Short mmCIF file of C-alpha atoms in Angstrom, two decimals:
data_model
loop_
_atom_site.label_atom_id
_atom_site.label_comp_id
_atom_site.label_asym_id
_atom_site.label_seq_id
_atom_site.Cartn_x
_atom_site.Cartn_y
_atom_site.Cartn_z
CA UNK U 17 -91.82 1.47 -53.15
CA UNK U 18 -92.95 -0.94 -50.35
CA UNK U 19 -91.02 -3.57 -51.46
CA UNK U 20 -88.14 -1.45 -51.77
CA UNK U 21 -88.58 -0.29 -48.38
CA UNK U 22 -88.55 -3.84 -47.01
CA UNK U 23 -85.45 -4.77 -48.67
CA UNK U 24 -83.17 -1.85 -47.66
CA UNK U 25 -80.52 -2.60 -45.67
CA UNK U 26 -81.59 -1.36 -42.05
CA UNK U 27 -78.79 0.67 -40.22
CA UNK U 28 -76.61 -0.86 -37.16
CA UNK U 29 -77.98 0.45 -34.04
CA UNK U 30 -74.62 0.51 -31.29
CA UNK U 31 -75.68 -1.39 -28.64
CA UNK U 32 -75.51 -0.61 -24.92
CA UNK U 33 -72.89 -2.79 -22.91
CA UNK U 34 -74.44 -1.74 -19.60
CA UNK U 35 -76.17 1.14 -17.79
CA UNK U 36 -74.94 4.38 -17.95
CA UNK U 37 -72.37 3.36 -20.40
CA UNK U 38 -72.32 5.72 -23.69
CA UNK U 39 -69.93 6.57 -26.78
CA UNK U 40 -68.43 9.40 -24.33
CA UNK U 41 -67.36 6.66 -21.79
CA UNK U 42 -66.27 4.24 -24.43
CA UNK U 43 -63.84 7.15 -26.03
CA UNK U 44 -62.93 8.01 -22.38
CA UNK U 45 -61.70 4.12 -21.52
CA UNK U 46 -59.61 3.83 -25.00
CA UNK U 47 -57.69 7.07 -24.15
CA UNK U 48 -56.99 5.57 -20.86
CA UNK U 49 -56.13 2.24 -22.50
CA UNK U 50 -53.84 4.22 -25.23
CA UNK U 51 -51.99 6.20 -22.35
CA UNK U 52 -51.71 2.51 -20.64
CA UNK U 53 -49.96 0.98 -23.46
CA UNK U 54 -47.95 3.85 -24.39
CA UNK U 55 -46.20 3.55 -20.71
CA UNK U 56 -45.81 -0.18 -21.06
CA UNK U 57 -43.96 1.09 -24.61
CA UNK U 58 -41.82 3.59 -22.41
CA UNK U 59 -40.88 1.41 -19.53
CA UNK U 60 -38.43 -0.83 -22.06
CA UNK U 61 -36.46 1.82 -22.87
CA UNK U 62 -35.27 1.83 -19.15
CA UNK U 63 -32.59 -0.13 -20.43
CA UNK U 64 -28.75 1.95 -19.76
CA UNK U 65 -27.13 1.21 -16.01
CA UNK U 66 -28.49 4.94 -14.83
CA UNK U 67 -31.76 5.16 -16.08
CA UNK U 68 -32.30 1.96 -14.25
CA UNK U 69 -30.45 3.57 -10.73
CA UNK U 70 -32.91 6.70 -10.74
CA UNK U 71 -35.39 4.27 -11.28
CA UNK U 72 -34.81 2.16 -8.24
CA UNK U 73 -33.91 4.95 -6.05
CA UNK U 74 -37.20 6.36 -6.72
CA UNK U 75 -39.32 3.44 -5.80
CA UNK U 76 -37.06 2.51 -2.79
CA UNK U 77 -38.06 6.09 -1.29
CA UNK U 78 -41.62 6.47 -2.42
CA UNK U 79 -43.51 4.71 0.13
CA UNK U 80 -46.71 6.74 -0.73
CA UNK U 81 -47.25 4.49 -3.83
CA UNK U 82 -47.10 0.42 -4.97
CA UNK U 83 -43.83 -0.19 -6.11
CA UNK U 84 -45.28 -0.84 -9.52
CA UNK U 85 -47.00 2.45 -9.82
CA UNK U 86 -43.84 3.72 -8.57
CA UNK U 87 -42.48 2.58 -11.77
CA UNK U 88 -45.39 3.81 -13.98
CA UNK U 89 -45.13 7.26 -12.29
CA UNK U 90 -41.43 7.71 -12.64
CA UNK U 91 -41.88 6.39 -16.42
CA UNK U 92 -44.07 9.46 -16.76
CA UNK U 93 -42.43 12.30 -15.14
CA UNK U 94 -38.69 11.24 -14.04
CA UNK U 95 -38.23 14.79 -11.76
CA UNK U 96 -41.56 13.52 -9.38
CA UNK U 97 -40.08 14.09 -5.55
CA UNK U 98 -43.24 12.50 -3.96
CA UNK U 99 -46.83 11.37 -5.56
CA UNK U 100 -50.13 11.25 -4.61
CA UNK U 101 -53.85 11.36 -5.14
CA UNK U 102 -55.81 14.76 -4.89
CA UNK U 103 -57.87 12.98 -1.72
CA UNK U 104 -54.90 12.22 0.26
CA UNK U 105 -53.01 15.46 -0.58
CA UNK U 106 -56.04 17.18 0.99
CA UNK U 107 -57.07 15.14 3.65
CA UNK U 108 -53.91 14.09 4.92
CA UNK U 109 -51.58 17.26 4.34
CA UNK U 110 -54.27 20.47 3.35
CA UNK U 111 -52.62 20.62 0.13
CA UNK U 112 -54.76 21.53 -2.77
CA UNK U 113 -54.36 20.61 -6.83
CA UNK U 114 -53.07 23.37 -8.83
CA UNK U 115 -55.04 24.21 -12.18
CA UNK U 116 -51.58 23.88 -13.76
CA UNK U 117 -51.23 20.38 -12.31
CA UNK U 118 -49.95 17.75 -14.81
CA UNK U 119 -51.58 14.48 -13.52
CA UNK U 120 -50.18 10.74 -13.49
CA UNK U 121 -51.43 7.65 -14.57
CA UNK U 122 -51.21 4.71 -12.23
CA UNK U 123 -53.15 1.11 -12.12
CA UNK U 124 -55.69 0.89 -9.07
CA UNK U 125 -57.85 -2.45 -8.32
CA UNK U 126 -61.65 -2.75 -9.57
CA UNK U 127 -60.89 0.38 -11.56
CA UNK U 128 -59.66 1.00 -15.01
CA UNK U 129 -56.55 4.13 -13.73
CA UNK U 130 -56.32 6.37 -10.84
CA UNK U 131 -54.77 10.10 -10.86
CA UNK U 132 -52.20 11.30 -8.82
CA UNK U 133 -50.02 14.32 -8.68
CA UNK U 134 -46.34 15.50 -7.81
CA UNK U 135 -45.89 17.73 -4.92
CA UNK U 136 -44.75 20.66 -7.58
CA UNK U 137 -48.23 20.58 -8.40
CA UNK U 138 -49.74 21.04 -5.06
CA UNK U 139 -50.05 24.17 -2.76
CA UNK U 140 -50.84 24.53 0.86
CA UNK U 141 -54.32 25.43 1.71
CA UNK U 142 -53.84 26.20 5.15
CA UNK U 143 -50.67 28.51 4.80
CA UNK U 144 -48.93 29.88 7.90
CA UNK U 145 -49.80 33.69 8.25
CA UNK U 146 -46.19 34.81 8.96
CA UNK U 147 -44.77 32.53 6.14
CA UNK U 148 -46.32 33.58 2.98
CA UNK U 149 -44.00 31.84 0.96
CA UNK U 150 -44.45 28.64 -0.98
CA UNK U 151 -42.98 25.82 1.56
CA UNK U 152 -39.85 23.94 -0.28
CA UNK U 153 -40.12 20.11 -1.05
CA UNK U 154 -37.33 19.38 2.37
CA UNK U 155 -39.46 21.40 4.30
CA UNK U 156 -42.13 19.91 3.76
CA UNK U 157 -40.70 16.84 4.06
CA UNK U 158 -39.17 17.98 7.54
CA UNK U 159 -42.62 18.71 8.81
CA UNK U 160 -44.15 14.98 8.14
CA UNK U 161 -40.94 13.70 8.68
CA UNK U 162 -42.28 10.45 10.71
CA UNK U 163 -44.59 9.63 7.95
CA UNK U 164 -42.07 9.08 5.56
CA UNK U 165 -39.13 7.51 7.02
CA UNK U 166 -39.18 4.13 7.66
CA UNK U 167 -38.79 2.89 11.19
CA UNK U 168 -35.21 2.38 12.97
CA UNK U 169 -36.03 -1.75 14.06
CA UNK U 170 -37.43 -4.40 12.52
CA UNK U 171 -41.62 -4.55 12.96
CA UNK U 172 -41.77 -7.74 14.63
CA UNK U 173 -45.00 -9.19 12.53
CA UNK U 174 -43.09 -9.20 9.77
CA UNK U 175 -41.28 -11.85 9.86
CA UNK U 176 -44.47 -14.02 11.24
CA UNK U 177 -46.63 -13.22 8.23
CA UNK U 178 -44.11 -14.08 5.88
CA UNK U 179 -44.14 -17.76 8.14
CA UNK U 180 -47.94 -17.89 8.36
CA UNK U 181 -47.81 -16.91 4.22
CA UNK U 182 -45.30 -19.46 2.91
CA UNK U 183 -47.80 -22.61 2.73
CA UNK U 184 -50.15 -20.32 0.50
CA UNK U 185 -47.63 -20.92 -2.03
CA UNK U 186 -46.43 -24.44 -1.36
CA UNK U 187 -43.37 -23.71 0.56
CA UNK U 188 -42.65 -25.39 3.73
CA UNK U 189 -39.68 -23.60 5.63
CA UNK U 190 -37.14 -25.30 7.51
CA UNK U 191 -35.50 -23.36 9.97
CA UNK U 192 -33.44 -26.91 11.70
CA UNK U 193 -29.81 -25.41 9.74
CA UNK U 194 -27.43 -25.07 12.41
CA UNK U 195 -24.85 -22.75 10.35
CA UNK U 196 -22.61 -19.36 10.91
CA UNK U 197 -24.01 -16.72 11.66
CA UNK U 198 -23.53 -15.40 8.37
CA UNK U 199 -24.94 -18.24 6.12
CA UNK U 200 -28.08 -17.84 4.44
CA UNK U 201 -30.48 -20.18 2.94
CA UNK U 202 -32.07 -21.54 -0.26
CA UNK U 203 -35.19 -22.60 -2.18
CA UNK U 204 -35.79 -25.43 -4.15
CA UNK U 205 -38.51 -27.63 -5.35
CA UNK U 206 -39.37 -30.41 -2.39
CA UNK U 207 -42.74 -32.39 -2.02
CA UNK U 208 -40.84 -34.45 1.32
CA UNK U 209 -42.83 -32.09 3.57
CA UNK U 210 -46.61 -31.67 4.69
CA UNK U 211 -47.84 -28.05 4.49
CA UNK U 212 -51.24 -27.20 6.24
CA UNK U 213 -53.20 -23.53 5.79
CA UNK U 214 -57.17 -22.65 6.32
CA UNK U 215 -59.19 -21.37 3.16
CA UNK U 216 -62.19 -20.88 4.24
CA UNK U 217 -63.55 -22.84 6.85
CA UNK U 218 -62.03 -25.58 5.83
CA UNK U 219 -58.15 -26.71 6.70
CA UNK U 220 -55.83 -27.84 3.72
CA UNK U 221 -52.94 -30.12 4.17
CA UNK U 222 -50.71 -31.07 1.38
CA UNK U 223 -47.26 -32.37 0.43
CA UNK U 224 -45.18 -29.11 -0.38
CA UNK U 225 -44.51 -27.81 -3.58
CA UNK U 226 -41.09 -26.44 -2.16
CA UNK U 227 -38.62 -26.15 0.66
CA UNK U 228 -36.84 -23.08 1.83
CA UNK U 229 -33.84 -23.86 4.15
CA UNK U 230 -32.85 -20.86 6.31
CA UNK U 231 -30.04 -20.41 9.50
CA UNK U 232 -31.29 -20.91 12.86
CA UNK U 233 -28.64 -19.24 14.06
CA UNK U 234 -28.90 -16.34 11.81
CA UNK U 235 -30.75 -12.71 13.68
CA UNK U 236 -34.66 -12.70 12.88
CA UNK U 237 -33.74 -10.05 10.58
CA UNK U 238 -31.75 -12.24 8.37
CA UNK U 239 -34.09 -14.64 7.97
CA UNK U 240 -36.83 -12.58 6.87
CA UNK U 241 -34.17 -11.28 4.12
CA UNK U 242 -33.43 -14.88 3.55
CA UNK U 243 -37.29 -15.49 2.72
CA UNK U 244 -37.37 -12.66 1.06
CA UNK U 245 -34.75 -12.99 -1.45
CA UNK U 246 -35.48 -16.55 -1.96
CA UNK U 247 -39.46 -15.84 -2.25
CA UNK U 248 -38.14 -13.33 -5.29
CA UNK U 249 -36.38 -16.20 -6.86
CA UNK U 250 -39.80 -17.75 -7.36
CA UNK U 251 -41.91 -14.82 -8.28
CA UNK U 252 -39.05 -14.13 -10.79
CA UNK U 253 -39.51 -17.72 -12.20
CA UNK U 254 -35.71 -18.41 -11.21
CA UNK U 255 -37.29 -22.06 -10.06
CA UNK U 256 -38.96 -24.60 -11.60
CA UNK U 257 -42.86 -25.18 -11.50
CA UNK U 258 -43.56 -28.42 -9.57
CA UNK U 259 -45.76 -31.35 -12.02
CA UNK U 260 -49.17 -30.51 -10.34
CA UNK U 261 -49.30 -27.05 -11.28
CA UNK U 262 -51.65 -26.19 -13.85
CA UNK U 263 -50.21 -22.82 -15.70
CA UNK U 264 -46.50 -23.73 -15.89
CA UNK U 265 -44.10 -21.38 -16.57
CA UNK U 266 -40.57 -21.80 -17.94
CA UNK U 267 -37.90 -20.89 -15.97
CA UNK U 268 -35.85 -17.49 -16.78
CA UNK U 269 -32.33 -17.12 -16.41
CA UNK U 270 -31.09 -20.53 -17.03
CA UNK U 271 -27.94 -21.18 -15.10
CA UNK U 272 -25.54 -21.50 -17.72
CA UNK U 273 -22.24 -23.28 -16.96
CA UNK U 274 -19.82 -20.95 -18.89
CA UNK U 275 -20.66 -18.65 -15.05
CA UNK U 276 -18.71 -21.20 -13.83
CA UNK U 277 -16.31 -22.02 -16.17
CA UNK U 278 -15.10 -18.23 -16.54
CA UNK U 279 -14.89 -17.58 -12.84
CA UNK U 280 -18.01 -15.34 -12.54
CA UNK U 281 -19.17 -15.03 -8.38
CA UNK U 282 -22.43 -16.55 -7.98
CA UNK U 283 -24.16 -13.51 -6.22
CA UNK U 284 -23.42 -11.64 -9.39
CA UNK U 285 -25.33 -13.49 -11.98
CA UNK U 286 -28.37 -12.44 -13.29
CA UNK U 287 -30.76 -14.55 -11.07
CA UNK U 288 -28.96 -13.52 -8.08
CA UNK U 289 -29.46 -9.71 -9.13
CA UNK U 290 -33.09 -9.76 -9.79
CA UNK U 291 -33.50 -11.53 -6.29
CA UNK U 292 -31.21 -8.99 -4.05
CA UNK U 293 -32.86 -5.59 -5.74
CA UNK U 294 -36.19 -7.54 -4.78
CA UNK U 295 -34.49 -7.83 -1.52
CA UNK U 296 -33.04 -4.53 -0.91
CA UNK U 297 -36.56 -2.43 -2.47
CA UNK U 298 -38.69 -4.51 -0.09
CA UNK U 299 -36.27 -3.43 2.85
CA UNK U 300 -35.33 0.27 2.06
CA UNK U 301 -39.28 0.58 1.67
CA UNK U 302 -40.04 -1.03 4.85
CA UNK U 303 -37.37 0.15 6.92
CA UNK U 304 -35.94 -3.00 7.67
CA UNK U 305 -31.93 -3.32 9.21
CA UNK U 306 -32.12 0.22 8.00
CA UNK U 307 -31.58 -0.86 4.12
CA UNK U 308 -31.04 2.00 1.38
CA UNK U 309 -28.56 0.84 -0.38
CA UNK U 310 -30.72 -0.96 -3.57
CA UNK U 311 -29.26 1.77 -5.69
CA UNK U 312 -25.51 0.92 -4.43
CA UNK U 313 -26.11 -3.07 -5.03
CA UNK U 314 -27.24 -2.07 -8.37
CA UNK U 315 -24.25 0.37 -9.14
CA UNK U 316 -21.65 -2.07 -7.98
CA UNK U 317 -22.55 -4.07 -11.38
CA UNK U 318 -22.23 -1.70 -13.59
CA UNK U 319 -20.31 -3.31 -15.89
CA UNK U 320 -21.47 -6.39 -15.49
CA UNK U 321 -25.26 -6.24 -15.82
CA UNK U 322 -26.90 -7.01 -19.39
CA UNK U 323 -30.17 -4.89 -18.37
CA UNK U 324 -32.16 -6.37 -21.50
CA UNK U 325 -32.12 -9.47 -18.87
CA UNK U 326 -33.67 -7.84 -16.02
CA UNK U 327 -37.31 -7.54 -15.99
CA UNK U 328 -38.17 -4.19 -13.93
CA UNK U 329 -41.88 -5.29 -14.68
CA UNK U 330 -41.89 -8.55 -12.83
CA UNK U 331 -39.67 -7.02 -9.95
CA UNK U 332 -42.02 -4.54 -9.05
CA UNK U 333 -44.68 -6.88 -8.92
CA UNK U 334 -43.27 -9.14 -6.76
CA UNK U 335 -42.11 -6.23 -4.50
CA UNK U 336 -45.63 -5.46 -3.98
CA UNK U 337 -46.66 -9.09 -3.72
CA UNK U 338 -44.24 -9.19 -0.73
CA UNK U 339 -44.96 -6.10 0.81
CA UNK U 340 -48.63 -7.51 1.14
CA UNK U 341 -47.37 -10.84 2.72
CA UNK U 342 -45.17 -8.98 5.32
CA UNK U 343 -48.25 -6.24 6.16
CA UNK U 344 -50.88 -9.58 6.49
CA UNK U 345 -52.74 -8.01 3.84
CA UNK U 346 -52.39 -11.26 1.65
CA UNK U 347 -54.85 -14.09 1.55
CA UNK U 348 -54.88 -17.48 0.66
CA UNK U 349 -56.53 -17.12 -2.21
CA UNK U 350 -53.95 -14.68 -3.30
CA UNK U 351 -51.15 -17.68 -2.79
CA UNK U 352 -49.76 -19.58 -5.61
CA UNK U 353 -51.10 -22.38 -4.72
CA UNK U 354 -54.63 -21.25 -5.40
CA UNK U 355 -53.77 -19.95 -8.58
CA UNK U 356 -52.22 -22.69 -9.89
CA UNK U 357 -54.40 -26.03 -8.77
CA UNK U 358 -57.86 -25.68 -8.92
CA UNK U 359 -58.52 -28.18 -6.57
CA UNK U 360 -57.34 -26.09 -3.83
CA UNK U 361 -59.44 -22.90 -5.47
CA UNK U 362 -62.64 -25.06 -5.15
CA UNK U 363 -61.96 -25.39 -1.19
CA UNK U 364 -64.48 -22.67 -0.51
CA UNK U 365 -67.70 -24.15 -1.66
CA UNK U 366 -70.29 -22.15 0.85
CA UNK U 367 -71.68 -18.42 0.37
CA UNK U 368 -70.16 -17.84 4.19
CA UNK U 369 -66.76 -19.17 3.35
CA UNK U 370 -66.39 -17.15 0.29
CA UNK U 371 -67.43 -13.97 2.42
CA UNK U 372 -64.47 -14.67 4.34
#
């Protein structure tokens, strides 16, 4: 019997992967990675001309979220007016969750989801005593009016940031184009420049990794556009990678020569596209030169657009990557150029520089 004891087979004991962490949490975290990739699964059937305008409409007028949890929201419940968490629908505007309340998945930093909820499923807490009735989504809207509407003029940081940002990815920007008014600009790869940024404490200077050439005679506001659009091109992978980058990517929407060869305008072939509804998001959300017309850009190709092309994924992204560099909010460890060349990530070497 004691030798039979010995040889049995002892049972797997389930290990603990942390502290606090249990089977409850672990069952908890692959829901939240089921209802993850079961949106992913949804947002490619946002394929058809109209599914994609709703789409865009909604994140050009939701300034409340990330343009990418715009997307992941509207994938969820396409009649949301205006999202939110529970913490900023109370503090902000005394409006409570109702127990009815249908909440929405969206992708938060250091943490796994975050919940936030429609204004349908919110109700005021502090409700006017000779108005007992439910206030309506415009009036609401018409109370915290200067919250949501973007301003009338151009904030005049944005277009330094995106300056002070562009050697975090390797672009140097010349700005010594004496054309019309009109005339815009361009990126391409370029190493016949010298680029110089702090990380850290220390100050990098390199050759850059890529020019863009915009108008000095064109308004402030369209040259920020200008960077804009042609900052999309890259984030869209429109542009080659230079040699030195480690994690090269091939480029997406080849120009193909039949475009030319059949007549097709430029500014309507896929590359373009991607790069103006990049353009016209980042603007309607910000409130720059008064842009809402991504939905109308996007509705003027109706019939020419092959929407399995365009990556609504990769936009978003980059419209939040943008948003960050106009705000300041982006570092330079956030650039491309850290990303992609580790000699640049291994610029901050002391604990005090890597606190900053």
């Amino acid at each position: 019997r004691h030798v039979q004891e010995r040889i049995r087979p002892r049972q797997p004991v389930p290990r603990r992967r942390g502290r606090g962490v249990n089977i409850d949490s672990g069952v908890k975290m692959k829901k939240e990675q089921d209802q993850i990739d079961s949106l992913f699964s949804e947002i490619k059937l946002y394929r058809q001309t109209s599914s994609y305008l709703q789409l865009i409409s909604f994140i050009s007028k939701c300034t409340t979220l990330g343009a990418y949890n715009c997307m992941l929201v509207y994938t969820q419940n396409p009649d949301v007016k205006l999202a939110m968490t529970a913490s900023k629908w109370k503090n902000n505007f005394k409006r409570g969750i109702r127990d009815t309340a249908k909440p929405m998945v969206t992708l938060t930093p250091f943490r796994p989801i975050s919940w936030v909820y429609d204004f349908k499923d919110t109700y005021n807490l502090e409700p006017d005593l000779f108005n007992a009735e439910e206030e309506t989504f415009d009036y609401f809207l018409n109370r915290y009016n200067s919250l949501f509407e973007p301003p009338d003029k151009i904030n005049p940081v944005f277009l330094s940031n995106a300056l002070s940002a562009m050697p975090f990815y390797g672009i140097y920007v010349d700005t010594t184009i004496k054309d019309a008014p009109t005339s815009g600009g361009y990126i391409q790869l370029s190493s016949e420049k010298v680029i110089e940024f702090t990380a850290g404490k220390k100050t990098i200077t390199r050759k850059s990794s890529y020019i863009i050439r915009i108008n000095q005679r064109a308004s402030d506001e369209a040259q920020l556009m200008t960077i804009i659009h042609e900052l999309g091109h890259l984030l869209m992978h429109h542009v080659a990678p230079p040699s030195d980058f480690e994690n090269k990517w091939e480029i997406r929407l080849p120009h193909h020569p039949l475009i030319d060869l059949i007549g097709v305008p430029a500014n309507k072939n896929m590359r373009e596209t991607e790069a103006e509804i990049i353009k016209e998001l980042v603007c309607s959300r910000l409130g720059i030169n008064d842009h809402h017309n991504a939905v109308f850009y996007l509705a003027g190709y109706n019939d020419f657009l092959d929407m399995n092309e365009l990556n609504i994924e990769m936009i978003c992204k980059a419209v939040d990557e943008i948003e960050r560099i106009l705000k300041g909010k982006l570092k330079w460890r956030d650039g491309l150029l850290a990303k992609q060349i580790s000699e640049i990530r291994r610029a901050v070497t002391s604990p005090q520089e890597k606190q900053e």
